[in-house]
Short mmCIF file of C-alpha atoms and ligand atoms in Angstrom, two decimals:
data_model
loop_
_atom_site.label_atom_id
_atom_site.label_comp_id
_atom_site.label_asym_id
_atom_site.label_seq_id
_atom_site.Cartn_x
_atom_site.Cartn_y
_atom_site.Cartn_z
CA MET S 153 94.18 106.94 97.87
CA LEU S 154 93.83 109.62 100.61
CA LEU S 155 90.56 110.98 101.43
CA ARG S 156 90.82 114.52 102.99
CA ILE S 157 87.66 115.33 104.92
CA LEU S 158 87.10 119.17 104.02
CA GLY S 159 83.87 119.54 106.29
CA THR S 160 81.32 117.34 107.55
CA ALA S 161 77.87 119.61 107.92
CA ALA S 162 74.65 119.52 106.04
CA GLY S 163 73.35 122.65 104.36
CA GLY S 164 73.89 125.58 106.58
CA GLY S 165 76.80 124.23 108.49
CA LEU S 166 77.45 124.49 112.19
CA PRO S 167 76.57 126.85 113.26
CA GLN S 168 74.02 128.03 110.82
CA TRP S 169 73.98 131.72 110.56
CA ASN S 170 70.36 132.33 111.32
CA CYS S 171 69.85 129.73 114.12
CA ALA S 172 70.34 129.76 117.89
CA CYS S 173 69.30 125.65 118.14
CA PRO S 174 71.24 123.73 120.83
CA GLY S 175 73.78 122.56 118.42
CA CYS S 176 74.30 126.02 116.82
CA ALA S 177 74.56 127.79 119.94
CA GLY S 178 77.18 124.88 121.21
CA ALA S 179 79.37 125.51 118.20
CA ARG S 180 79.43 129.34 118.83
CA ARG S 181 80.53 128.66 122.58
CA HIS S 182 82.85 125.76 121.72
CA PRO S 183 84.73 126.68 118.23
CA SER S 184 86.12 123.24 118.01
CA ARG S 185 82.47 122.15 117.24
CA ARG S 186 82.11 123.99 114.29
CA ARG S 187 81.48 122.03 111.19
CA LEU S 188 82.01 123.22 107.49
CA HIS S 189 79.66 121.97 104.45
CA ASP S 190 80.52 118.25 103.81
CA GLY S 191 82.90 117.64 100.89
CA LEU S 192 86.06 115.73 100.44
CA ALA S 193 89.46 115.90 98.33
CA VAL S 194 90.62 112.77 97.21
CA HIS S 195 94.31 111.81 96.25
CA GLY S 196 95.74 108.87 94.44
CA THR S 197 98.69 107.35 96.03
CA LYS S 198 101.37 107.90 93.45
CA THR S 199 100.43 111.28 92.21
CA ASP S 200 100.06 115.00 93.41
CA ALA S 201 96.96 115.08 91.70
CA TRP S 202 93.52 115.46 93.57
CA PHE S 203 90.03 116.12 92.82
CA LEU S 204 87.18 117.46 94.71
CA ALA S 205 84.08 115.49 95.63
CA ASN S 206 81.43 118.16 95.71
CA ALA S 207 82.45 122.00 95.83
CA THR S 208 80.69 123.71 99.06
CA PRO S 209 80.10 127.48 99.62
CA ASP S 210 83.00 126.97 101.88
CA VAL S 211 85.65 125.57 99.68
CA ALA S 212 88.01 128.22 99.30
CA GLU S 213 88.54 128.05 103.20
CA GLN S 214 88.61 124.25 102.88
CA LEU S 215 91.48 124.33 100.62
CA GLU S 216 93.35 126.91 102.60
CA SER S 217 92.86 124.61 105.69
CA HIS S 218 94.66 121.62 104.00
CA VAL S 219 98.27 122.52 103.49
CA ASP S 220 98.87 120.02 100.92
CA LEU S 221 96.23 121.39 98.91
CA ARG S 222 97.67 125.17 98.82
CA PRO S 223 99.69 126.15 95.82
CA GLY S 224 103.51 125.80 96.47
CA ALA S 225 106.05 128.61 96.52
CA GLY S 226 106.96 129.44 93.07
CA CYS S 227 104.41 127.38 91.09
CA ASP S 228 101.46 128.45 89.01
CA ARG S 229 98.22 129.41 90.51
CA THR S 230 96.57 126.10 90.60
CA PRO S 231 95.67 125.70 86.91
CA VAL S 232 93.13 122.93 86.78
CA VAL S 233 90.51 122.20 89.49
CA ARG S 234 88.78 118.73 89.01
CA VAL S 235 85.24 118.30 90.91
CA VAL S 236 82.90 115.37 90.99
CA LEU S 237 79.38 115.89 92.04
CA THR S 238 76.97 113.70 94.00
CA ASP S 239 74.02 115.56 93.03
CA ALA S 240 72.83 119.44 91.93
CA GLU S 241 72.14 120.51 95.62
CA LEU S 242 73.12 124.25 96.54
CA ASP S 243 75.36 122.83 99.40
CA HIS S 244 77.34 120.83 97.09
CA THR S 245 77.76 123.00 94.01
CA LEU S 246 77.90 126.73 95.04
CA GLY S 247 81.66 126.14 95.33
CA LEU S 248 82.10 126.16 91.66
CA LEU S 249 81.20 129.64 91.48
CA ARG S 250 84.00 130.31 94.26
CA LEU S 251 86.83 128.31 92.06
CA ARG S 252 86.59 130.89 89.24
CA GLU S 253 89.97 131.92 89.53
CA ALA S 254 91.05 128.56 88.23
CA ALA S 255 92.36 128.68 84.55
CA ARG S 256 90.13 125.68 84.04
CA ILE S 257 87.40 123.63 86.01
CA ASP S 258 86.58 120.19 84.82
CA VAL S 259 83.39 118.56 86.52
CA TRP S 260 81.92 115.26 86.34
CA CYS S 261 78.31 114.66 86.97
CA THR S 262 75.06 112.77 85.79
CA ALA S 263 72.78 113.76 83.16
CA PRO S 264 70.35 115.22 85.16
CA VAL S 265 72.66 116.99 87.48
CA HIS S 266 74.17 118.63 84.53
CA LYS S 267 71.02 119.82 83.20
CA ALA S 268 70.00 121.39 86.52
CA LEU S 269 73.14 123.14 86.66
CA THR S 270 73.41 124.36 83.20
CA THR S 271 69.69 125.37 82.41
CA ARG S 272 68.56 126.26 86.20
CA LEU S 273 71.67 127.75 87.80
CA SER S 274 72.97 128.80 84.24
CA LEU S 275 76.64 127.99 85.55
CA THR S 276 78.05 127.62 82.21
CA ASP S 277 76.68 131.04 81.26
CA VAL S 278 77.88 132.69 84.71
CA LEU S 279 81.15 130.96 84.76
CA SER S 280 82.38 131.09 81.01
CA PRO S 281 83.53 134.64 81.12
CA TYR S 282 86.30 133.77 84.20
CA THR S 283 87.43 130.28 83.52
CA ARG S 284 87.22 127.47 81.08
CA LEU S 285 84.61 125.11 82.39
CA THR S 286 84.24 121.79 80.94
CA TRP S 287 81.59 119.09 81.55
CA HIS S 288 82.31 115.51 81.72
CA ASP S 289 79.79 112.50 81.83
CA LEU S 290 79.99 111.07 85.31
CA PRO S 291 79.15 107.18 84.43
CA LEU S 292 76.86 104.72 86.35
CA THR S 293 78.76 102.14 87.89
CA ASP S 294 76.63 99.23 86.11
CA ALA S 295 76.88 101.11 82.90
CA GLY S 296 80.34 101.10 81.26
CA PRO S 297 83.99 102.06 82.36
CA PRO S 298 84.45 104.53 84.98
CA ALA S 299 85.78 107.99 84.65
CA GLN S 300 89.63 108.38 85.09
CA VAL S 301 89.86 111.29 87.46
CA ALA S 302 93.54 112.38 88.93
CA GLY S 303 94.44 108.58 88.47
CA LEU S 304 91.46 107.31 90.28
CA GLU S 305 88.44 105.49 88.58
CA VAL S 306 85.02 107.26 89.65
CA SER S 307 81.84 106.11 88.95
CA ALA S 308 78.21 107.19 90.39
CA VAL S 309 75.78 104.48 92.27
CA PRO S 310 72.23 106.10 91.38
CA LEU S 311 70.59 106.47 94.99
CA SER S 312 67.23 108.51 94.16
CA ASP S 313 65.21 111.09 92.31
CA LYS S 314 65.63 113.70 95.27
CA ARG S 315 65.75 116.67 93.17
CA PRO S 316 67.17 120.02 94.98
CA ARG S 317 64.31 122.20 95.77
CA TYR S 318 65.27 124.76 92.87
CA ALA S 319 64.64 121.99 90.25
CA ALA S 320 61.65 120.29 91.85
CA ASP S 321 59.47 120.64 88.57
CA GLU S 322 62.29 118.71 86.50
CA PRO S 323 61.20 114.99 85.42
CA ALA S 324 62.23 112.38 87.89
CA HIS S 325 65.48 110.20 87.04
CA PRO S 326 67.37 107.73 89.35
CA ALA S 327 70.77 109.76 89.13
CA TRP S 328 69.58 112.88 90.79
CA SER S 329 71.17 111.70 93.87
CA THR S 330 74.49 109.28 93.60
CA ALA S 331 77.05 107.91 95.58
CA LEU S 332 80.40 108.34 94.34
CA LYS S 333 82.45 105.28 94.03
CA VAL S 334 86.29 105.72 94.02
CA ARG S 335 88.49 103.13 93.10
CA ASP S 336 92.44 103.25 93.09
CA PRO S 337 93.60 100.98 90.28
CA ARG S 338 97.13 100.52 91.82
CA THR S 339 95.96 99.53 95.27
CA GLY S 340 92.43 97.98 94.41
CA THR S 341 91.03 99.76 97.31
CA SER S 342 87.73 101.85 97.12
CA ALA S 343 85.54 104.32 98.98
CA LEU S 344 81.91 105.40 98.67
CA TYR S 345 80.61 108.90 99.40
CA ALA S 346 76.80 109.31 99.87
CA PRO S 347 75.96 112.39 101.82
CA ALA S 348 72.06 112.12 100.88
CA LEU S 349 70.79 108.41 101.16
CA ALA S 350 67.30 108.70 100.49
CA HIS S 351 66.77 104.81 100.21
CA TRP S 352 68.74 101.57 100.69
CA SER S 353 68.77 99.76 97.56
CA ASP S 354 70.09 96.16 96.69
CA LEU S 355 72.63 97.77 94.30
CA PHE S 356 73.79 100.22 96.98
CA GLY S 357 74.05 97.13 99.62
CA ALA S 358 75.96 95.33 97.24
CA GLU S 359 78.42 98.42 96.67
CA ILE S 360 79.18 99.09 100.07
CA ALA S 361 79.62 95.51 101.14
CA GLN S 362 82.57 95.78 98.65
CA SER S 363 83.97 98.96 99.69
CA ASP S 364 87.04 99.72 101.95
CA CYS S 365 85.58 102.95 103.39
CA ALA S 366 82.14 104.95 103.25
CA LEU S 367 81.48 108.14 104.10
CA LEU S 368 77.64 108.32 104.42
CA ASP S 369 74.57 110.43 105.14
CA GLY S 370 74.43 111.18 108.94
CA THR S 371 72.03 114.30 108.65
CA PHE S 372 69.54 113.16 110.94
CA PHE S 373 69.94 110.90 114.12
CA ASP S 374 66.53 109.84 114.26
CA GLU S 375 63.11 109.84 111.99
CA GLY S 376 61.20 112.37 114.00
CA GLU S 377 64.17 114.90 114.50
CA PRO S 378 63.34 117.49 111.80
CA ARG S 379 59.62 117.28 113.05
CA ARG S 380 60.65 117.59 116.73
CA THR S 381 63.12 120.58 116.25
CA GLY S 382 60.72 122.46 114.12
CA ILE S 383 62.70 122.70 111.01
CA SER S 384 60.13 120.75 108.80
CA GLN S 385 56.92 119.06 108.78
CA ARG S 386 58.50 115.99 107.14
CA THR S 387 60.40 113.20 108.57
CA ALA S 388 64.05 112.46 107.92
CA SER S 389 63.25 109.93 104.99
CA GLU S 390 60.55 112.20 103.63
CA MET S 391 63.25 114.67 103.58
CA GLY S 392 65.63 112.34 101.29
CA HIS S 393 67.99 111.45 104.41
CA LEU S 394 67.52 107.92 106.01
CA PRO S 395 68.14 108.52 109.75
CA ILE S 396 70.76 106.79 111.56
CA ALA S 397 68.99 105.22 114.43
CA GLY S 398 65.78 103.23 114.51
CA PRO S 399 63.97 100.58 112.30
CA GLN S 400 64.51 102.81 109.30
CA GLY S 401 67.88 103.82 110.44
CA THR S 402 71.21 103.02 108.40
CA ALA S 403 73.20 102.04 111.84
CA GLU S 404 71.48 98.52 111.77
CA ARG S 405 72.48 97.73 108.45
CA LEU S 406 76.16 99.24 108.60
CA ARG S 407 77.19 97.53 111.85
CA ARG S 408 77.62 94.24 109.91
CA LEU S 409 80.10 95.54 107.08
CA GLU S 410 83.77 95.36 107.36
CA ALA S 411 84.33 98.79 105.67
CA LYS S 412 85.56 101.80 108.03
CA ILE S 413 82.52 103.71 108.04
CA TYR S 414 82.06 107.50 108.80
CA TYR S 415 78.97 109.54 109.11
CA THR S 416 78.87 112.95 107.55
CA HIS S 417 76.55 115.72 106.38
CA LEU S 418 75.52 116.18 110.05
CA ASN S 419 72.56 118.90 110.30
CA ASN S 420 72.75 121.10 113.15
CA THR S 421 69.99 119.62 114.91
CA ASN S 422 71.72 116.06 115.08
CA PRO S 423 72.69 115.47 118.62
CA LEU S 424 75.90 114.02 117.45
CA VAL S 425 77.10 117.62 116.88
CA ASP S 426 77.69 117.80 120.77
CA PRO S 427 80.88 115.32 121.07
CA GLY S 428 79.49 114.79 124.81
CA ALA S 429 76.35 113.46 123.75
CA PRO S 430 75.50 109.85 124.80
CA GLN S 431 74.39 108.83 120.91
CA HIS S 432 78.35 108.77 120.30
CA GLU S 433 78.53 105.87 122.49
CA ARG S 434 75.65 103.94 121.01
CA LEU S 435 77.35 104.29 117.57
CA GLY S 436 80.74 103.50 119.07
CA CYS S 437 79.29 99.97 120.24
CA LEU S 438 78.06 99.41 116.76
CA GLY S 439 81.70 99.98 115.21
CA LEU S 440 80.47 103.34 113.69
CA ARG S 441 81.78 106.93 114.15
CA VAL S 442 81.29 110.35 112.97
CA ALA S 443 83.64 111.96 110.48
CA GLU S 444 85.42 114.74 112.08
CA GLU S 445 86.72 118.11 110.39
CA ARG S 446 90.01 117.92 108.48
CA MET S 447 90.66 113.83 109.14
CA VAL S 448 92.57 112.26 106.52
CA VAL S 449 91.81 108.64 105.75
CA SER S 450 94.28 106.38 103.89
CA LEU S 451 93.30 103.36 101.87
C1 MLT E 171 69.71 118.42 101.52
O1 MLT E 171 70.78 117.69 101.81
O2 MLT E 171 68.60 117.84 101.47
C2 MLT E 171 69.81 119.53 101.01
O3 MLT E 171 71.04 120.07 100.92
C3 MLT E 171 68.88 120.82 101.81
C4 MLT E 171 69.39 122.22 101.38
O4 MLT E 171 70.35 122.43 101.64
O5 MLT E 171 68.40 122.80 101.09
MN1 MN E 172 72.57 118.87 101.84
ZN1 ZN E 173 70.85 125.39 114.49
#
């Protein structure tokens, strides 16, 4: 399978339109530092078919920026778009509205995500006059067979009950926020995608130990970053994102793994948005790195 990285930034992107923090200012000075909202396109090896893992507010530009995702000359306008969602966050779902020119949109998501998108954001009501929107159940890894999407097996590892702010009053459910597990039945290789890792569970630890590649929550470098930079009174973990460094951090756990690991969903406060930051060397020593815009990973 092929993983095409469409973007690597947390909500707001880099630069964020209303922000002049050092990360955003640096990205305005050096356009190569710009990052779009995190998302992927995933292809099976022997098929032209692909699906999107999350649909970001940047989705149209993201599809355009990968030549192989553009419609071919003489062929129909992309007839079907397949989207698998990790959660119901706005930075991962607003792109569904931008995909409305498709003849048909097929979306896979968990039950609480479906409820939030249809009852709180009214996506079925809003999109139905434009396209044929079809919802599919995204199975949990430990509950029955995976979904078959574009020739790949896809399921969700439940991560936490982190709800989007617009649905904060909805009941708790373990599959509000998930990691996508994608397995290629032809090669047996598998990948995990977890842009919001609030807790490290045994289940998640077991899944990542079996994966060939993982794209993981790199929102904040350390636990105190949101407070120190003034974006929140809460810590990184309290915001639903385990930090990279420190005793709570993911780097210590990830360094022992065989899988290719890339951090994604970087917030504009994360020092790693500066390619010259010394934190890159610290990660490199642990065999870890940051996902780059438009990178392609072949598994
Ligand atoms: C998150 O990753 O925690 C959310 O996307 C935050 C947001 O965009 O409001
Ligand atoms: Mn986010
Ligand atoms: Zn900023």
